[in-house]
């Protein structure tokens, strides 16, 4: 169309000005529709993937936005929060709007909050109402946000997560955690890392408790069954406790995540580190180790009767007051038997440490050979020290050891494989047959009712600027 329209004079001769008066006075039509421009700002690919990982991990993601319900539903489908991406699900998902939330009572919202994953046209008051409703139905809620109006909801949530880049100072002050890259996928990775830390704490506990019990009970049971000599000396027990147990424990602390760590349901609230599984392993593994240590000690003593071994070495023994009480003679056969018991306990602990690398999965696989280089470094150092303490002159006497032959080593290695196999069998059948017995006995009951963990998400605008977690 010609510009300016015929019969229209532009004020001041400015041909570029399009005022309201000009539009109202111009003959119609004088504007031609050339086309429409749509701007799409889709969710990040890593956010879509993270929502899928969260769902497999038993975490619910909920979206709270100020957008139109249709827009919110479309974004939620792209994220995989509701239905399928790009198409309608078997039934239309439940989408609650801010005005609907305002009209709902607390009881009505509590009945719907776990079914609804998308909240549209939500106000700051609605966000607080949603968080408190989730908490009332037994969920642990973590809300994310970046604005000043998000601060009350961040404060009310169990874990408030503020945006580090776009977040306001008020939201950061109200939050318990700050997300430095403003990426929801980072939250899911943090959940993965948190599960790894918990698993490794359990691995350290499930390893150290039984082996420490085995050290003490090996000496205690030798008195109970009235053995001729004590199988382990004080310095041997001290060495195992300070060097071997610590080395293997540090190795387990460096274990990477297990493959299925984000496919497990969240652990129950109130779950203790020292639970039924740890208690059972304290009984089961400690019994096996004590039996192997005492068995090797008795076997080596029986191999070499006292009348055929008059060779002795000296050993200083402490008095009750802590001073040396004098020098006593220790037959060579006793030192050999102690070397067998000493090495049996250390290498048995090494075999059990390999079992503990995987709590639920079997260690009878090729993957046990890689993934944690410190495992084999620790085993190599510990094994080399045992050879050093057993065969180097004067050092072996200090540890009350003596050189042992190939037959003794063959029995030690064979028993280590036996320990490894028994623990693997226990992994397979223990949860099915042993744990129910502990539950019936009421041992290690949780202090909090068993409730699933969930996650809530918040989105501001169509690009999903924030998500909140309910853990």
CSV table of C-alpha atoms in Angstrom, one decimal:
chain,number,residue,atom,x,y,z
A,1,UNK,CA,0.0,0.0,0.0
A,2,UNK,CA,1.3,3.5,-0.7
A,3,UNK,CA,2.8,5.4,2.2
A,4,UNK,CA,1.5,7.7,3.5
A,5,UNK,CA,-2.1,6.8,2.7
A,6,UNK,CA,-4.0,9.2,0.5
A,7,UNK,CA,-5.6,12.1,2.3
A,8,UNK,CA,-3.4,11.7,5.4
A,9,UNK,CA,-0.9,14.4,6.3
A,10,UNK,CA,2.0,13.5,8.6
A,11,UNK,CA,2.6,15.9,11.5
A,12,UNK,CA,5.9,17.8,11.2
A,13,UNK,CA,6.6,16.1,7.8
A,14,UNK,CA,8.0,13.0,9.6
A,15,UNK,CA,7.3,10.1,7.2
A,16,UNK,CA,8.6,7.6,9.7
A,17,UNK,CA,6.2,8.3,12.6
A,18,UNK,CA,3.2,6.0,13.0
A,19,UNK,CA,1.1,7.5,15.7
A,20,UNK,CA,-2.3,6.4,17.1
A,21,UNK,CA,-4.0,9.3,15.4
A,22,UNK,CA,-2.6,8.3,12.1
A,23,UNK,CA,-3.8,4.7,12.4
A,24,UNK,CA,-7.3,5.8,13.4
A,25,UNK,CA,-7.7,8.4,10.6
A,26,UNK,CA,-6.1,6.3,7.9
A,27,UNK,CA,-8.5,4.6,5.3
A,28,UNK,CA,-8.8,0.9,5.7
A,29,UNK,CA,-7.0,-1.3,4.8
A,30,UNK,CA,-3.7,0.4,4.5
A,31,UNK,CA,-1.5,-2.3,6.3
A,32,UNK,CA,-0.7,-5.6,4.7
A,33,UNK,CA,0.0,-8.7,6.8
A,34,UNK,CA,3.4,-10.1,5.5
A,35,UNK,CA,3.7,-12.9,8.0
A,36,UNK,CA,4.1,-14.1,11.7
A,37,UNK,CA,7.3,-14.7,13.6
A,38,UNK,CA,7.3,-17.3,16.4
A,39,UNK,CA,10.2,-17.6,18.9
A,40,UNK,CA,10.8,-21.0,20.5
A,41,UNK,CA,13.1,-21.3,23.5
A,42,UNK,CA,13.0,-25.1,24.2
A,43,UNK,CA,14.4,-26.7,27.4
A,44,UNK,CA,18.0,-27.7,27.4
A,45,UNK,CA,18.8,-31.2,26.2
A,46,UNK,CA,20.6,-32.0,29.4
A,47,UNK,CA,17.5,-30.9,31.4
A,48,UNK,CA,15.3,-33.4,29.4
A,49,UNK,CA,17.8,-36.2,30.1
A,50,UNK,CA,18.1,-35.2,33.7
A,51,UNK,CA,14.3,-35.4,34.2
A,52,UNK,CA,14.4,-39.0,32.8
A,53,UNK,CA,17.2,-39.9,35.1
A,54,UNK,CA,15.3,-38.4,38.1
A,55,UNK,CA,12.2,-40.4,37.2
A,56,UNK,CA,14.2,-43.7,37.0
A,57,UNK,CA,15.7,-42.8,40.4
A,58,UNK,CA,12.3,-42.6,42.0
A,59,UNK,CA,12.2,-38.8,42.1
A,60,UNK,CA,9.2,-36.9,41.0
A,61,UNK,CA,9.8,-33.6,39.1
A,62,UNK,CA,7.0,-31.0,39.3
A,63,UNK,CA,6.9,-27.8,37.3
A,64,UNK,CA,5.5,-24.5,38.7
A,65,UNK,CA,5.2,-21.6,36.2
A,66,UNK,CA,3.4,-18.4,35.6
A,67,UNK,CA,2.6,-19.3,32.0
A,68,UNK,CA,-0.7,-20.3,30.4
A,69,UNK,CA,-1.7,-23.9,31.3
A,70,UNK,CA,-1.4,-25.0,27.6
A,71,UNK,CA,2.2,-23.6,27.4
A,72,UNK,CA,3.1,-25.2,30.7
A,73,UNK,CA,1.7,-28.6,29.6
A,74,UNK,CA,3.6,-28.4,26.3
A,75,UNK,CA,6.9,-27.7,28.1
A,76,UNK,CA,6.2,-30.4,30.6
A,77,UNK,CA,5.7,-32.9,27.8
A,78,UNK,CA,9.0,-31.9,26.2
A,79,UNK,CA,10.7,-32.5,29.6
A,80,UNK,CA,9.0,-35.8,30.0
A,81,UNK,CA,7.4,-34.7,33.2
A,82,UNK,CA,3.9,-35.7,31.9
A,83,UNK,CA,2.7,-37.9,29.1
A,84,UNK,CA,5.0,-38.4,26.1
A,85,UNK,CA,7.0,-35.8,24.3
A,86,UNK,CA,5.1,-34.2,21.4
A,87,UNK,CA,2.0,-36.2,21.7
A,88,UNK,CA,-1.0,-36.8,23.9
A,89,UNK,CA,-0.8,-39.4,26.6
A,90,UNK,CA,-3.5,-42.0,27.4
A,91,UNK,CA,-5.3,-39.3,29.3
A,92,UNK,CA,-4.9,-35.6,29.7
A,93,UNK,CA,-2.5,-34.8,32.6
A,94,UNK,CA,-3.8,-32.9,35.6
A,95,UNK,CA,-2.8,-29.2,35.4
A,96,UNK,CA,-3.7,-26.9,38.3
A,97,UNK,CA,-3.8,-23.2,37.9
A,98,UNK,CA,-3.2,-20.5,40.5
A,99,UNK,CA,-6.9,-19.5,40.8
A,100,UNK,CA,-7.8,-23.2,41.3
A,101,UNK,CA,-5.2,-23.5,44.1
A,102,UNK,CA,-6.6,-20.4,45.8
A,103,UNK,CA,-10.0,-21.9,45.9
A,104,UNK,CA,-8.7,-25.3,47.3
A,105,UNK,CA,-8.6,-26.1,51.0
A,106,UNK,CA,-5.5,-27.7,52.4
A,107,UNK,CA,-7.2,-31.1,52.4
A,108,UNK,CA,-8.3,-30.8,48.8
A,109,UNK,CA,-4.8,-29.8,47.7
A,110,UNK,CA,-3.2,-32.6,49.7
A,111,UNK,CA,-5.4,-35.1,47.8
A,112,UNK,CA,-4.3,-33.7,44.4
A,113,UNK,CA,-0.7,-32.6,44.9
A,114,UNK,CA,1.0,-36.0,44.3
A,115,UNK,CA,-1.1,-36.5,41.1
A,116,UNK,CA,-0.4,-33.1,39.6
A,117,UNK,CA,3.0,-32.4,38.1
A,118,UNK,CA,2.3,-29.1,36.4
A,119,UNK,CA,1.1,-25.9,38.2
A,120,UNK,CA,0.4,-22.9,35.9
A,121,UNK,CA,-0.5,-19.3,36.5
A,122,UNK,CA,1.1,-19.7,39.9
A,123,UNK,CA,1.7,-16.8,42.3
A,124,UNK,CA,4.3,-16.7,45.1
A,125,UNK,CA,1.6,-17.6,47.6
A,126,UNK,CA,0.8,-20.7,45.5
A,127,UNK,CA,4.4,-21.9,45.6
A,128,UNK,CA,4.4,-21.8,49.4
A,129,UNK,CA,1.1,-23.6,49.5
A,130,UNK,CA,2.4,-26.4,47.2
A,131,UNK,CA,5.6,-26.8,49.2
A,132,UNK,CA,3.7,-27.1,52.5
A,133,UNK,CA,1.2,-29.5,51.0
A,134,UNK,CA,3.9,-31.8,49.9
A,135,UNK,CA,5.5,-31.7,53.3
A,136,UNK,CA,2.1,-32.5,54.9
A,137,UNK,CA,1.8,-35.7,52.8
A,138,UNK,CA,5.2,-36.8,54.0
A,139,UNK,CA,7.5,-35.6,51.3
A,140,UNK,CA,10.9,-33.9,51.7
A,141,UNK,CA,10.7,-30.9,49.4
A,142,UNK,CA,13.5,-29.0,47.7
A,143,UNK,CA,12.4,-25.9,45.8
A,144,UNK,CA,14.5,-24.0,43.3
A,145,UNK,CA,14.0,-20.3,42.4
A,146,UNK,CA,15.8,-17.2,41.4
A,147,UNK,CA,13.5,-14.2,42.1
A,148,UNK,CA,12.6,-12.1,45.2
A,149,UNK,CA,9.1,-13.6,45.2
A,150,UNK,CA,10.6,-17.1,45.3
A,151,UNK,CA,12.3,-16.4,48.7
A,152,UNK,CA,9.4,-17.5,50.9
A,153,UNK,CA,9.0,-20.8,49.1
A,154,UNK,CA,12.8,-21.4,49.2
A,155,UNK,CA,12.7,-20.7,53.0
A,156,UNK,CA,9.7,-23.0,53.5
A,157,UNK,CA,11.2,-26.0,51.6
A,158,UNK,CA,13.4,-28.6,53.3
A,159,UNK,CA,16.2,-27.6,50.9
A,160,UNK,CA,15.9,-24.3,49.1
A,161,UNK,CA,18.1,-24.1,45.9
A,162,UNK,CA,18.8,-20.6,44.5
A,163,UNK,CA,20.2,-19.8,41.1
A,164,UNK,CA,23.8,-18.6,41.3
A,165,UNK,CA,23.9,-16.7,38.0
A,166,UNK,CA,20.4,-15.2,37.6
A,167,UNK,CA,19.3,-15.4,41.2
A,168,UNK,CA,18.7,-12.4,43.4
A,169,UNK,CA,20.6,-11.8,46.6
A,170,UNK,CA,17.3,-12.2,48.5
A,171,UNK,CA,16.7,-15.7,47.0
A,172,UNK,CA,20.3,-16.7,47.7
A,173,UNK,CA,20.0,-15.6,51.4
A,174,UNK,CA,16.8,-17.6,51.8
A,175,UNK,CA,18.2,-20.8,50.1
A,176,UNK,CA,20.3,-23.5,51.8
A,177,UNK,CA,22.2,-24.2,48.6
A,178,UNK,CA,23.2,-22.2,45.5
A,179,UNK,CA,23.3,-23.7,42.0
A,180,UNK,CA,26.3,-22.0,40.4
A,181,UNK,CA,25.5,-22.9,36.8
A,182,UNK,CA,21.7,-22.5,36.9
A,183,UNK,CA,21.4,-26.0,35.4
A,184,UNK,CA,18.8,-28.5,36.6
A,185,UNK,CA,21.0,-31.4,35.4
A,186,UNK,CA,23.5,-30.3,38.1
A,187,UNK,CA,21.0,-31.1,40.8
A,188,UNK,CA,20.5,-34.6,39.4
A,189,UNK,CA,24.2,-35.1,39.3
A,190,UNK,CA,24.4,-33.9,42.9
A,191,UNK,CA,21.8,-36.5,43.9
A,192,UNK,CA,24.0,-39.2,42.2
A,193,UNK,CA,27.0,-38.0,44.0
A,194,UNK,CA,25.1,-38.0,47.3
A,195,UNK,CA,24.1,-41.6,46.8
A,196,UNK,CA,27.7,-42.5,46.0
A,197,UNK,CA,28.9,-40.9,49.3
A,198,UNK,CA,26.2,-42.8,51.2
A,199,UNK,CA,27.1,-46.1,49.5
A,200,UNK,CA,30.8,-45.6,50.3
A,201,UNK,CA,30.1,-44.8,53.9
A,202,UNK,CA,28.2,-48.0,54.2
A,203,UNK,CA,31.0,-49.9,52.4
A,204,UNK,CA,33.6,-48.6,54.9
A,205,UNK,CA,31.3,-49.4,57.8
A,206,UNK,CA,30.4,-52.9,56.5
A,207,UNK,CA,34.1,-53.6,56.0
A,208,UNK,CA,35.7,-52.1,59.1
A,209,UNK,CA,33.2,-53.4,61.7
A,210,UNK,CA,33.6,-57.2,60.9
A,211,UNK,CA,37.3,-57.1,60.4
A,212,UNK,CA,37.8,-55.2,63.7
A,213,UNK,CA,35.6,-57.7,65.5
A,214,UNK,CA,37.6,-60.6,63.9
A,215,UNK,CA,40.9,-59.1,65.2
A,216,UNK,CA,39.6,-59.1,68.8
A,217,UNK,CA,37.7,-62.3,68.8
A,218,UNK,CA,40.6,-64.2,67.2
A,219,UNK,CA,42.5,-63.6,70.5
A,220,UNK,CA,39.4,-64.0,72.7
A,221,UNK,CA,38.4,-67.3,71.2
A,222,UNK,CA,41.8,-68.7,71.5
A,223,UNK,CA,41.4,-68.5,75.3
A,224,UNK,CA,37.8,-69.8,75.1
A,225,UNK,CA,38.9,-73.0,73.3
A,226,UNK,CA,42.1,-73.2,75.3
A,227,UNK,CA,44.7,-73.1,72.6
A,228,UNK,CA,48.3,-73.7,73.5
A,229,UNK,CA,49.4,-70.1,72.4
A,230,UNK,CA,47.7,-66.9,71.4
A,231,UNK,CA,47.4,-66.7,67.6
A,232,UNK,CA,48.1,-63.0,67.3
A,233,UNK,CA,50.4,-60.7,69.3
A,234,UNK,CA,49.5,-57.2,70.4
A,235,UNK,CA,51.7,-55.6,67.8
A,236,UNK,CA,50.2,-57.7,65.0
A,237,UNK,CA,46.7,-56.7,66.0
A,238,UNK,CA,47.8,-53.0,66.2
A,239,UNK,CA,49.4,-53.2,62.8
A,240,UNK,CA,46.3,-54.7,61.2
A,241,UNK,CA,44.1,-52.2,62.8
A,242,UNK,CA,46.2,-49.1,62.0
A,243,UNK,CA,47.6,-50.1,58.5
A,244,UNK,CA,45.6,-52.8,56.8
A,245,UNK,CA,42.1,-51.8,57.9
A,246,UNK,CA,42.7,-48.1,57.2
A,247,UNK,CA,44.3,-48.7,53.8
A,248,UNK,CA,41.4,-50.9,52.6
A,249,UNK,CA,38.9,-48.4,54.1
A,250,UNK,CA,40.4,-45.5,52.2
A,251,UNK,CA,40.3,-47.5,49.0
A,252,UNK,CA,36.6,-48.1,49.5
A,253,UNK,CA,36.0,-44.4,50.1
A,254,UNK,CA,37.3,-43.8,46.6
A,255,UNK,CA,34.9,-46.2,44.9
A,256,UNK,CA,33.0,-44.7,41.9
A,257,UNK,CA,29.3,-44.9,41.6
A,258,UNK,CA,27.8,-48.3,40.9
A,259,UNK,CA,26.1,-48.7,37.5
A,260,UNK,CA,22.6,-48.9,38.9
A,261,UNK,CA,22.9,-46.2,41.5
A,262,UNK,CA,20.3,-44.0,39.8
A,263,UNK,CA,17.9,-46.8,39.1
A,264,UNK,CA,17.3,-47.6,42.8
A,265,UNK,CA,14.4,-46.1,44.7
A,266,UNK,CA,15.3,-43.5,47.2
A,267,UNK,CA,16.3,-44.8,50.6
A,268,UNK,CA,13.7,-44.5,53.3
A,269,UNK,CA,13.7,-41.5,55.7
A,270,UNK,CA,15.4,-42.3,58.9
A,271,UNK,CA,17.5,-45.1,57.5
A,272,UNK,CA,20.6,-45.7,59.6
A,273,UNK,CA,24.2,-46.3,58.5
A,274,UNK,CA,24.4,-49.1,61.1
A,275,UNK,CA,21.4,-51.1,59.9
A,276,UNK,CA,20.4,-54.7,59.6
A,277,UNK,CA,22.9,-55.4,56.8
A,278,UNK,CA,25.9,-54.1,58.7
A,279,UNK,CA,24.8,-56.0,61.8
A,280,UNK,CA,24.5,-59.2,59.9
A,281,UNK,CA,27.9,-58.8,58.2
A,282,UNK,CA,29.5,-58.2,61.6
A,283,UNK,CA,28.2,-61.6,62.7
A,284,UNK,CA,28.7,-63.5,59.4
A,285,UNK,CA,32.1,-62.2,58.2
A,286,UNK,CA,33.7,-62.0,61.6
A,287,UNK,CA,32.8,-65.6,62.3
A,288,UNK,CA,34.3,-66.7,59.0
A,289,UNK,CA,37.5,-64.7,59.6
A,290,UNK,CA,37.9,-65.9,63.2
A,291,UNK,CA,37.4,-69.6,62.1
A,292,UNK,CA,40.0,-69.2,59.3
A,293,UNK,CA,42.6,-67.5,61.6
A,294,UNK,CA,42.2,-70.1,64.4
A,295,UNK,CA,42.1,-72.9,61.9
A,296,UNK,CA,45.3,-71.9,60.2
A,297,UNK,CA,47.0,-71.3,63.5
A,298,UNK,CA,46.0,-74.7,64.9
A,299,UNK,CA,46.8,-76.5,61.6
A,300,UNK,CA,50.4,-75.0,61.5
A,301,UNK,CA,51.0,-76.0,65.2
A,302,UNK,CA,49.7,-79.5,64.4
A,303,UNK,CA,52.0,-79.8,61.4
A,304,UNK,CA,55.1,-79.3,63.6
A,305,UNK,CA,54.8,-81.0,67.0
A,306,UNK,CA,56.8,-79.4,69.8
A,307,UNK,CA,59.1,-82.3,70.4
A,308,UNK,CA,60.5,-81.9,66.9
A,309,UNK,CA,61.2,-78.2,67.2
A,310,UNK,CA,63.5,-77.1,70.0
A,311,UNK,CA,64.6,-74.0,68.0
A,312,UNK,CA,63.4,-70.9,69.9
A,313,UNK,CA,63.6,-67.1,69.5
A,314,UNK,CA,63.3,-64.5,72.2
A,315,UNK,CA,60.3,-62.2,72.7
A,316,UNK,CA,59.9,-59.4,75.2
A,317,UNK,CA,56.6,-59.3,76.9
A,318,UNK,CA,55.1,-56.2,78.6
A,319,UNK,CA,54.2,-56.3,82.3
A,320,UNK,CA,50.9,-55.1,83.7
A,321,UNK,CA,52.3,-51.7,84.4
A,322,UNK,CA,53.4,-51.1,80.8
A,323,UNK,CA,57.1,-51.9,81.4
A,324,UNK,CA,59.0,-54.8,80.0
A,325,UNK,CA,58.8,-57.8,82.2
A,326,UNK,CA,61.6,-59.7,80.7
A,327,UNK,CA,62.5,-62.1,77.8
A,328,UNK,CA,60.7,-65.3,77.1
A,329,UNK,CA,61.5,-68.0,74.5
A,330,UNK,CA,59.1,-68.5,71.7
A,331,UNK,CA,59.5,-71.7,69.7
A,332,UNK,CA,59.9,-71.4,65.9
A,333,UNK,CA,56.8,-73.5,65.3
A,334,UNK,CA,54.7,-70.9,67.3
A,335,UNK,CA,56.2,-68.1,65.3
A,336,UNK,CA,55.4,-69.9,62.0
A,337,UNK,CA,51.8,-70.6,63.3
A,338,UNK,CA,51.5,-66.9,64.2
A,339,UNK,CA,52.8,-65.9,60.7
A,340,UNK,CA,50.1,-68.2,59.2
A,341,UNK,CA,47.4,-66.6,61.4
A,342,UNK,CA,48.7,-63.1,60.7
A,343,UNK,CA,48.8,-63.5,57.0
A,344,UNK,CA,45.5,-65.3,57.0
A,345,UNK,CA,43.7,-62.4,58.7
A,346,UNK,CA,45.3,-59.8,56.4
A,347,UNK,CA,44.7,-61.6,53.1
A,348,UNK,CA,41.2,-62.5,54.3
A,349,UNK,CA,40.5,-58.9,54.9
A,350,UNK,CA,41.8,-58.1,51.4
A,351,UNK,CA,39.4,-60.7,49.9
A,352,UNK,CA,36.6,-59.3,51.9
A,353,UNK,CA,37.5,-55.7,50.7
A,354,UNK,CA,36.9,-56.8,47.1
A,355,UNK,CA,33.5,-58.1,48.1
A,356,UNK,CA,32.7,-54.8,49.7
A,357,UNK,CA,33.4,-52.8,46.5
A,358,UNK,CA,29.8,-53.7,45.5
A,359,UNK,CA,27.1,-53.8,48.2
A,360,UNK,CA,24.3,-55.2,46.1
A,361,UNK,CA,25.9,-56.3,42.9
A,362,UNK,CA,28.2,-59.3,42.6
A,363,UNK,CA,31.9,-58.8,42.6
A,364,UNK,CA,32.3,-61.9,40.4
A,365,UNK,CA,32.6,-59.9,37.2
A,366,UNK,CA,35.3,-58.4,35.0
A,367,UNK,CA,34.4,-54.9,36.1
A,368,UNK,CA,36.0,-55.5,39.5
A,369,UNK,CA,39.3,-55.2,37.7
A,370,UNK,CA,38.9,-51.5,36.8
A,371,UNK,CA,37.1,-48.4,38.0
A,372,UNK,CA,39.2,-47.8,41.1
A,373,UNK,CA,43.0,-47.9,40.6
A,374,UNK,CA,43.5,-47.3,44.3
A,375,UNK,CA,42.0,-50.7,45.0
A,376,UNK,CA,45.0,-52.5,43.4
A,377,UNK,CA,47.5,-50.0,44.7
A,378,UNK,CA,46.3,-50.7,48.3
A,379,UNK,CA,46.2,-54.4,47.8
A,380,UNK,CA,49.8,-54.4,46.2
A,381,UNK,CA,51.2,-52.3,49.1
A,382,UNK,CA,49.5,-54.4,51.8
A,383,UNK,CA,50.7,-57.7,50.2
A,384,UNK,CA,54.3,-56.4,49.8
A,385,UNK,CA,54.3,-55.4,53.5
A,386,UNK,CA,53.2,-58.8,54.5
A,387,UNK,CA,56.0,-60.5,52.6
A,388,UNK,CA,58.4,-58.0,54.1
A,389,UNK,CA,57.2,-58.7,57.7
A,390,UNK,CA,57.3,-62.5,57.1
A,391,UNK,CA,60.6,-63.1,55.4
A,392,UNK,CA,63.0,-60.2,56.3
A,393,UNK,CA,65.3,-61.2,59.2
A,394,UNK,CA,64.9,-59.3,62.4
A,395,UNK,CA,61.7,-57.7,61.1
A,396,UNK,CA,59.9,-61.0,61.3
A,397,UNK,CA,61.2,-61.5,64.8
A,398,UNK,CA,59.8,-58.1,65.8
A,399,UNK,CA,56.4,-59.2,64.6
A,400,UNK,CA,56.7,-62.7,66.1
A,401,UNK,CA,56.8,-64.2,62.6
A,402,UNK,CA,58.9,-66.8,60.9
A,403,UNK,CA,59.1,-67.9,57.2
A,404,UNK,CA,56.3,-70.1,56.1
A,405,UNK,CA,56.4,-72.6,53.2
A,406,UNK,CA,54.4,-72.9,50.0
A,407,UNK,CA,51.8,-75.4,51.5
A,408,UNK,CA,50.9,-72.8,54.1
A,409,UNK,CA,50.5,-70.1,51.4
A,410,UNK,CA,48.4,-72.4,49.4
A,411,UNK,CA,46.0,-72.9,52.3
A,412,UNK,CA,45.9,-69.2,53.0
A,413,UNK,CA,45.1,-68.3,49.4
A,414,UNK,CA,42.5,-71.1,49.1
A,415,UNK,CA,40.8,-69.9,52.3
A,416,UNK,CA,40.8,-66.3,50.9
A,417,UNK,CA,38.9,-67.6,47.8
A,418,UNK,CA,36.6,-69.4,50.1
A,419,UNK,CA,35.8,-66.2,52.1
A,420,UNK,CA,35.2,-64.3,48.8
A,421,UNK,CA,32.9,-67.0,47.5
A,422,UNK,CA,30.9,-67.3,50.8
A,423,UNK,CA,30.3,-63.5,50.9
A,424,UNK,CA,29.1,-63.6,47.3
A,425,UNK,CA,26.7,-66.3,48.1
A,426,UNK,CA,25.5,-64.3,51.0
A,427,UNK,CA,24.9,-61.3,48.7
A,428,UNK,CA,22.7,-63.5,46.6
A,429,UNK,CA,20.6,-65.1,49.3
A,430,UNK,CA,21.0,-62.9,52.4
A,431,UNK,CA,18.5,-60.2,51.4
A,432,UNK,CA,15.9,-62.8,50.6
A,433,UNK,CA,16.3,-65.2,53.6
A,434,UNK,CA,18.3,-63.4,56.4
A,435,UNK,CA,17.0,-59.8,56.3
A,436,UNK,CA,13.4,-60.9,56.9
A,437,UNK,CA,14.5,-62.7,60.1
A,438,UNK,CA,16.1,-59.4,61.4
A,439,UNK,CA,12.9,-57.5,60.5
A,440,UNK,CA,10.8,-60.0,62.5
A,441,UNK,CA,13.2,-59.7,65.5
A,442,UNK,CA,12.7,-55.9,65.3
A,443,UNK,CA,16.4,-55.2,65.1
A,444,UNK,CA,17.5,-51.7,63.8
A,445,UNK,CA,14.1,-50.4,63.2
A,446,UNK,CA,14.0,-47.0,61.4
A,447,UNK,CA,13.1,-44.0,63.6
A,448,UNK,CA,10.9,-42.5,60.9
A,449,UNK,CA,8.0,-43.9,58.9
A,450,UNK,CA,9.1,-45.4,55.6
A,451,UNK,CA,8.1,-42.8,53.0
A,452,UNK,CA,9.3,-42.4,49.4
A,453,UNK,CA,11.3,-39.4,48.4
A,454,UNK,CA,10.0,-37.1,45.7
A,455,UNK,CA,11.2,-34.0,43.8
A,456,UNK,CA,9.3,-30.9,42.9
A,457,UNK,CA,10.2,-28.6,40.0
A,458,UNK,CA,9.5,-25.0,39.2
A,459,UNK,CA,9.5,-23.4,35.8
A,460,UNK,CA,9.3,-19.6,35.2
A,461,UNK,CA,8.4,-18.8,31.6
A,462,UNK,CA,8.4,-21.3,28.7
A,463,UNK,CA,12.2,-22.0,28.9
A,464,UNK,CA,11.9,-23.5,32.4
A,465,UNK,CA,14.1,-21.1,34.4
A,466,UNK,CA,13.9,-23.0,37.7
A,467,UNK,CA,13.0,-26.4,39.1
A,468,UNK,CA,12.4,-27.4,42.7
A,469,UNK,CA,13.2,-30.7,44.3
A,470,UNK,CA,11.3,-32.7,46.8
A,471,UNK,CA,13.7,-35.3,48.2
